[in-house]
Coordinates of C-alpha atoms in Angstrom, one line a residue:
M1 CA 35.9 -63.3 107.6
L2 CA 37.1 -65.3 110.5
S3 CA 36.3 -64.3 114.0
T4 CA 38.2 -65.2 117.2
P5 CA 36.3 -67.7 119.1
P6 CA 34.7 -66.3 122.2
G7 CA 36.3 -66.9 125.6
R8 CA 39.7 -65.4 124.6
G9 CA 39.1 -61.8 125.9
G10 CA 37.3 -58.7 124.4
T11 CA 38.9 -59.0 121.0
P12 CA 36.1 -61.0 119.5
Q13 CA 33.6 -58.2 119.9
A14 CA 35.9 -55.8 118.1
V15 CA 36.4 -58.2 115.3
D16 CA 32.7 -58.7 115.0
R17 CA 32.1 -55.0 114.7
T18 CA 34.6 -54.6 112.1
T19 CA 33.2 -57.4 110.2
L20 CA 29.8 -56.0 110.5
A21 CA 30.9 -52.6 109.4
L22 CA 32.5 -54.0 106.3
A23 CA 29.5 -56.0 105.6
A24 CA 27.3 -53.0 106.0
A25 CA 29.5 -50.9 103.8
Q26 CA 29.4 -53.5 101.1
A27 CA 25.6 -53.6 101.4
T28 CA 25.2 -49.9 100.9
V29 CA 27.7 -49.4 98.0
P30 CA 25.7 -49.6 94.7
S31 CA 26.7 -52.2 92.2
P32 CA 28.3 -51.0 89.0
K33 CA 25.3 -52.1 87.1
A34 CA 22.9 -49.9 89.0
A35 CA 25.3 -47.0 88.9
Q36 CA 25.6 -47.2 85.1
T37 CA 21.8 -47.2 84.5
P38 CA 21.2 -43.5 85.0
I39 CA 24.3 -42.7 82.9
R40 CA 22.8 -44.7 80.0
T41 CA 19.5 -42.8 80.3
P42 CA 21.0 -39.7 78.6
K43 CA 22.2 -42.0 75.9
A44 CA 18.7 -43.1 75.2
T45 CA 17.6 -39.5 75.2
N46 CA 20.4 -38.6 72.8
A47 CA 19.4 -41.4 70.6
L48 CA 15.9 -40.1 70.4
T49 CA 17.3 -36.6 69.7
R50 CA 19.5 -37.8 66.9
A51 CA 16.7 -39.8 65.4
A52 CA 14.2 -36.9 65.5
S53 CA 16.3 -33.8 65.0
P54 CA 17.7 -34.2 61.4
K55 CA 14.6 -35.7 59.9
P56 CA 12.1 -32.9 60.7
T57 CA 14.8 -30.4 59.8
H58 CA 15.5 -32.0 56.4
T59 CA 11.8 -32.5 55.5
P60 CA 10.9 -28.8 54.9
T61 CA 14.3 -28.3 53.2
R62 CA 13.4 -31.0 50.6
A63 CA 9.9 -29.5 50.2
V64 CA 11.4 -26.1 49.2
S65 CA 14.2 -27.6 47.1
P66 CA 15.3 -25.7 44.0
K67 CA 13.5 -28.1 41.7
P68 CA 10.0 -26.6 42.2
T69 CA 11.5 -23.2 42.0
D70 CA 13.0 -24.0 38.6
M71 CA 9.7 -25.1 37.2
P72 CA 8.4 -21.6 36.3
S73 CA 11.5 -21.0 34.2
P74 CA 9.8 -22.2 30.9
T75 CA 6.9 -19.7 31.6
S76 CA 9.4 -16.8 31.8
S77 CA 11.4 -18.0 28.7
P78 CA 11.7 -15.6 25.8
K79 CA 9.4 -17.6 23.5
P80 CA 6.2 -15.8 24.5
T81 CA 8.1 -12.5 24.2
D82 CA 8.9 -13.4 20.5
T83 CA 5.2 -13.9 19.6
P84 CA 4.3 -10.2 19.0
R85 CA 7.4 -9.6 16.8
P86 CA 5.6 -10.2 13.4
A87 CA 2.9 -7.8 14.4
E88 CA 5.5 -5.1 15.2
T89 CA 7.2 -5.7 11.8
A90 CA 3.9 -5.4 9.9
S91 CA 2.9 -2.2 11.7
A92 CA 6.2 -0.6 10.9
A93 CA 5.6 -1.2 7.1
P94 CA 3.7 1.6 5.3
P95 CA 0.1 0.6 4.6
A96 CA -0.7 -0.2 1.0
T97 CA -3.7 2.2 1.1
A98 CA -1.8 5.2 2.4
T99 CA -2.7 8.3 0.4
P100 CA 0.3 10.4 -0.8
P101 CA 0.1 14.2 -0.3
R102 CA -2.1 16.0 -2.8
V103 CA -2.1 19.7 -3.7
A104 CA -5.3 21.6 -4.6
A105 CA -5.4 23.6 -7.8
Q106 CA -8.1 25.5 -9.9
V107 CA -8.7 24.3 -13.4
V108 CA -8.7 27.2 -15.8
D109 CA -8.7 25.4 -19.2
V110 CA -9.2 21.9 -20.6
V111 CA -6.7 21.4 -23.4
D112 CA -7.8 17.9 -24.5
G113 CA -8.7 14.6 -23.1
D114 CA -5.6 14.1 -21.0
T115 CA -4.2 17.7 -20.5
I116 CA -5.5 20.6 -18.5
R117 CA -4.2 24.0 -17.3
V118 CA -4.5 25.0 -13.6
R119 CA -3.8 27.9 -11.3
L120 CA -1.4 26.7 -8.6
D121 CA 0.6 28.8 -6.1
G122 CA -0.2 32.0 -8.0
G123 CA 1.0 30.6 -11.4
I124 CA -0.6 28.8 -14.3
Y125 CA 0.7 25.3 -15.1
T126 CA 0.0 22.7 -17.7
V127 CA -0.8 19.3 -16.2
R128 CA -0.5 16.1 -18.2
Y129 CA -2.4 13.1 -16.7
I130 CA -0.1 10.2 -15.7
G131 CA -0.6 6.7 -17.1
I132 CA -3.2 7.3 -19.8
D133 CA -3.4 8.6 -23.4
C134 CA -6.4 10.1 -25.2
P135 CA -6.8 10.6 -29.0
E136 CA -5.2 13.8 -30.3
T137 CA -7.1 16.9 -31.2
R138 CA -4.5 19.7 -30.8
D139 CA -1.3 18.3 -32.5
P140 CA -0.6 20.6 -35.5
N141 CA 1.4 17.8 -37.1
R142 CA -1.4 15.2 -36.9
P143 CA -5.0 15.1 -37.9
V144 CA -7.8 15.0 -35.3
E145 CA -8.1 11.4 -34.2
W146 CA -11.2 9.4 -33.9
M147 CA -12.9 9.9 -30.5
G148 CA -10.5 12.8 -29.8
P149 CA -13.3 15.4 -29.5
E150 CA -15.4 13.0 -27.4
A151 CA -12.5 12.4 -25.0
A152 CA -11.9 16.1 -24.7
E153 CA -15.6 16.7 -24.0
A154 CA -15.6 13.9 -21.3
N155 CA -12.6 15.5 -19.6
R156 CA -14.3 18.9 -19.8
R157 CA -17.4 17.6 -18.1
L158 CA -15.3 16.1 -15.3
V159 CA -13.0 19.0 -14.4
E160 CA -13.9 22.2 -16.1
G161 CA -13.9 25.0 -13.5
Q162 CA -13.3 22.5 -10.7
I163 CA -10.9 22.5 -7.7
V164 CA -8.9 19.4 -8.4
Y165 CA -6.3 17.6 -6.2
L166 CA -2.9 16.8 -7.9
E167 CA -0.9 13.8 -6.8
K168 CA 2.7 13.3 -7.9
D169 CA 4.3 10.0 -8.6
I170 CA 8.1 9.9 -9.2
S171 CA 8.7 12.3 -12.0
E172 CA 8.0 16.0 -11.7
T173 CA 7.5 17.0 -15.3
D174 CA 7.7 15.5 -18.8
R175 CA 10.1 16.6 -21.6
Y176 CA 7.7 19.4 -22.5
G177 CA 7.8 20.9 -19.0
R178 CA 4.2 19.8 -18.2
L179 CA 3.5 18.7 -14.6
L180 CA 2.9 14.9 -14.4
R181 CA 0.1 14.3 -12.0
Y182 CA -2.8 12.0 -11.0
V183 CA -5.9 14.2 -10.7
F184 CA -8.7 13.8 -8.2
L185 CA -12.0 15.6 -7.6
A186 CA -13.3 16.7 -4.2
D187 CA -15.8 13.8 -4.2
G188 CA -12.9 11.3 -4.6
T189 CA -13.4 10.7 -8.4
F190 CA -10.1 9.6 -9.9
V191 CA -10.1 11.5 -13.2
N192 CA -7.3 9.5 -14.9
A193 CA -9.0 6.2 -14.0
E194 CA -12.5 7.4 -15.0
L195 CA -11.4 8.3 -18.5
V196 CA -10.0 4.8 -18.9
R197 CA -13.1 3.2 -17.5
L198 CA -15.4 5.2 -19.9
G199 CA -13.2 4.1 -22.9
Y200 CA -11.9 7.6 -23.7
A201 CA -8.3 6.8 -22.9
V202 CA -5.9 3.9 -23.2
V203 CA -3.3 2.9 -20.7
A204 CA 0.1 4.4 -21.4
T205 CA 2.9 3.2 -19.1
Y206 CA 6.0 5.3 -18.6
P207 CA 8.2 4.0 -15.7
P208 CA 8.9 4.9 -13.0
D209 CA 5.5 6.6 -12.7
V210 CA 3.4 3.3 -12.3
R211 CA 1.7 3.7 -9.0
Y212 CA -1.8 2.9 -10.4
Q213 CA -0.7 0.7 -13.3
S214 CA -2.7 -2.3 -12.1
L215 CA -5.9 -0.3 -11.6
F216 CA -5.6 1.3 -15.1
L217 CA -5.1 -2.1 -16.8
A218 CA -8.1 -3.6 -15.0
L219 CA -10.3 -0.6 -16.0
E220 CA -9.1 -0.8 -19.6
R221 CA -10.0 -4.5 -19.8
E222 CA -13.4 -3.7 -18.4
A223 CA -14.0 -0.9 -21.0
R224 CA -12.8 -3.2 -23.9
E225 CA -15.1 -6.0 -22.9
A226 CA -18.0 -3.7 -22.6
G227 CA -17.2 -2.0 -26.0
R228 CA -17.1 1.5 -24.5
G229 CA -15.7 4.5 -26.4
L230 CA -12.5 3.7 -28.2
W231 CA -13.3 0.0 -27.9
G232 CA -16.6 0.3 -29.7
A233 CA -17.1 -0.3 -33.5
V234 CA -15.2 2.2 -35.6
P235 CA -17.7 4.0 -37.9
T236 CA -17.1 3.6 -41.6
S237 CA -17.7 6.5 -43.9
P238 CA -17.0 7.2 -47.5
P239 CA -13.8 9.1 -48.1
T240 CA -14.3 12.8 -48.4
P241 CA -13.5 13.9 -52.0
S242 CA -10.8 16.4 -52.4
P243 CA -12.1 19.8 -53.5
A244 CA -11.9 20.3 -57.3
A245 CA -9.4 22.8 -58.6
P246 CA -11.0 26.0 -59.5
V247 CA -11.9 26.3 -63.1
C248 CA -11.2 29.9 -63.3
D249 CA -10.9 33.0 -61.2
C250 CA -14.3 34.5 -60.4
S251 CA -13.1 37.4 -58.3
G252 CA -13.7 40.0 -61.1
N253 CA -14.1 40.7 -64.8
L254 CA -10.8 39.1 -65.9
Y255 CA -11.5 37.1 -69.1
N256 CA -12.7 37.6 -72.6
C257 CA -13.8 34.9 -75.0
S258 CA -10.4 35.1 -76.7
D259 CA -8.8 33.8 -73.5
F260 CA -10.4 30.4 -74.0
P261 CA -9.3 27.9 -76.6
T262 CA -12.8 26.4 -77.1
Q263 CA -16.4 27.3 -76.4
A264 CA -16.6 24.4 -73.9
A265 CA -13.7 25.9 -71.9
A266 CA -15.5 29.3 -71.8
Q267 CA -18.8 27.6 -70.9
A268 CA -17.1 25.8 -68.0
C269 CA -15.8 29.1 -66.6
Y270 CA -19.2 30.7 -67.0
N271 CA -21.0 27.8 -65.2
Y272 CA -18.4 27.7 -62.4
C273 CA -18.7 31.4 -61.6
K274 CA -22.5 31.2 -61.6
S275 CA -22.3 28.3 -59.2
L276 CA -20.3 30.5 -56.8
G277 CA -23.0 33.2 -57.0
R278 CA -20.9 35.5 -59.1
G279 CA -23.1 35.4 -62.2
D280 CA -21.6 36.3 -65.6
V281 CA -18.8 38.2 -64.0
H282 CA -16.7 38.0 -67.2
R283 CA -19.5 39.1 -69.6
L284 CA -19.1 35.9 -71.7
D285 CA -22.8 35.6 -72.5
A286 CA -23.5 38.7 -74.6
D287 CA -27.1 37.8 -75.5
H288 CA -28.0 36.4 -72.1
D289 CA -29.1 33.1 -73.5
G290 CA -26.9 31.0 -71.1
I291 CA -24.4 30.1 -73.8
A292 CA -20.9 31.6 -73.4
C293 CA -18.8 32.7 -76.3
E294 CA -20.9 31.2 -79.0
S295 CA -18.4 32.3 -81.7
L296 CA -15.7 29.9 -80.4
P297 CA -15.3 26.5 -82.0

């Protein structure tokens, strides 16, 4: 700034002061660069804040992301729950060895190898053993069969006078009104099966009563292979001759010598009556020499 040269009055001093004041003012006013420096300082602070704030915040969020949470899902899947299902199904099925209800009865008579009579509920009932057949001894239309008496005796030894336990299969009675039952003793002996095992009975299958069919067949095979009872050698014996027709009636004095055509016929009657212990009941030997009707030809 120009100043008035000195020597022209007091004006130069005033100019100088003004100039100095302006110069001093310019010296004390901060430059724009210095004034902007503290303003930028928060920007640097904000930059640090921006850099630090989201990263720490996101880091734990990623650590607890839903992916690890989903990992236990296979453990809680229904597959392990399905594992015990077969066991539940098996337990619901009735066990093969379950014992059906049995009823106690008192044996009062042994009819034959496979039939008994019992006292039950205040009454007397005929019981036919299920699943087996023994030789006949009581059928009026059939002769006594081989091993029939032995089978009846074996049954008698097992059950006579005993308390037995009757087990029903499907049918209640047969066509003759007999109770159809499996028979057990107090010690657990299965009478039907024991008679088959000993060879005194054969297996007789009549559906639907077949609960112990497999057991009976196995025991029959065992008895046959061992040659027991019915499966043994059949004894051979000569046929029994038919009784001869009576020669004459020896019940009293009924004949004379004139009743016989020949001496031989009279002699035959005489001998026959003597063989029966009747002696000379007809007085055919008059002289007691053992020859009847000697006068006949």
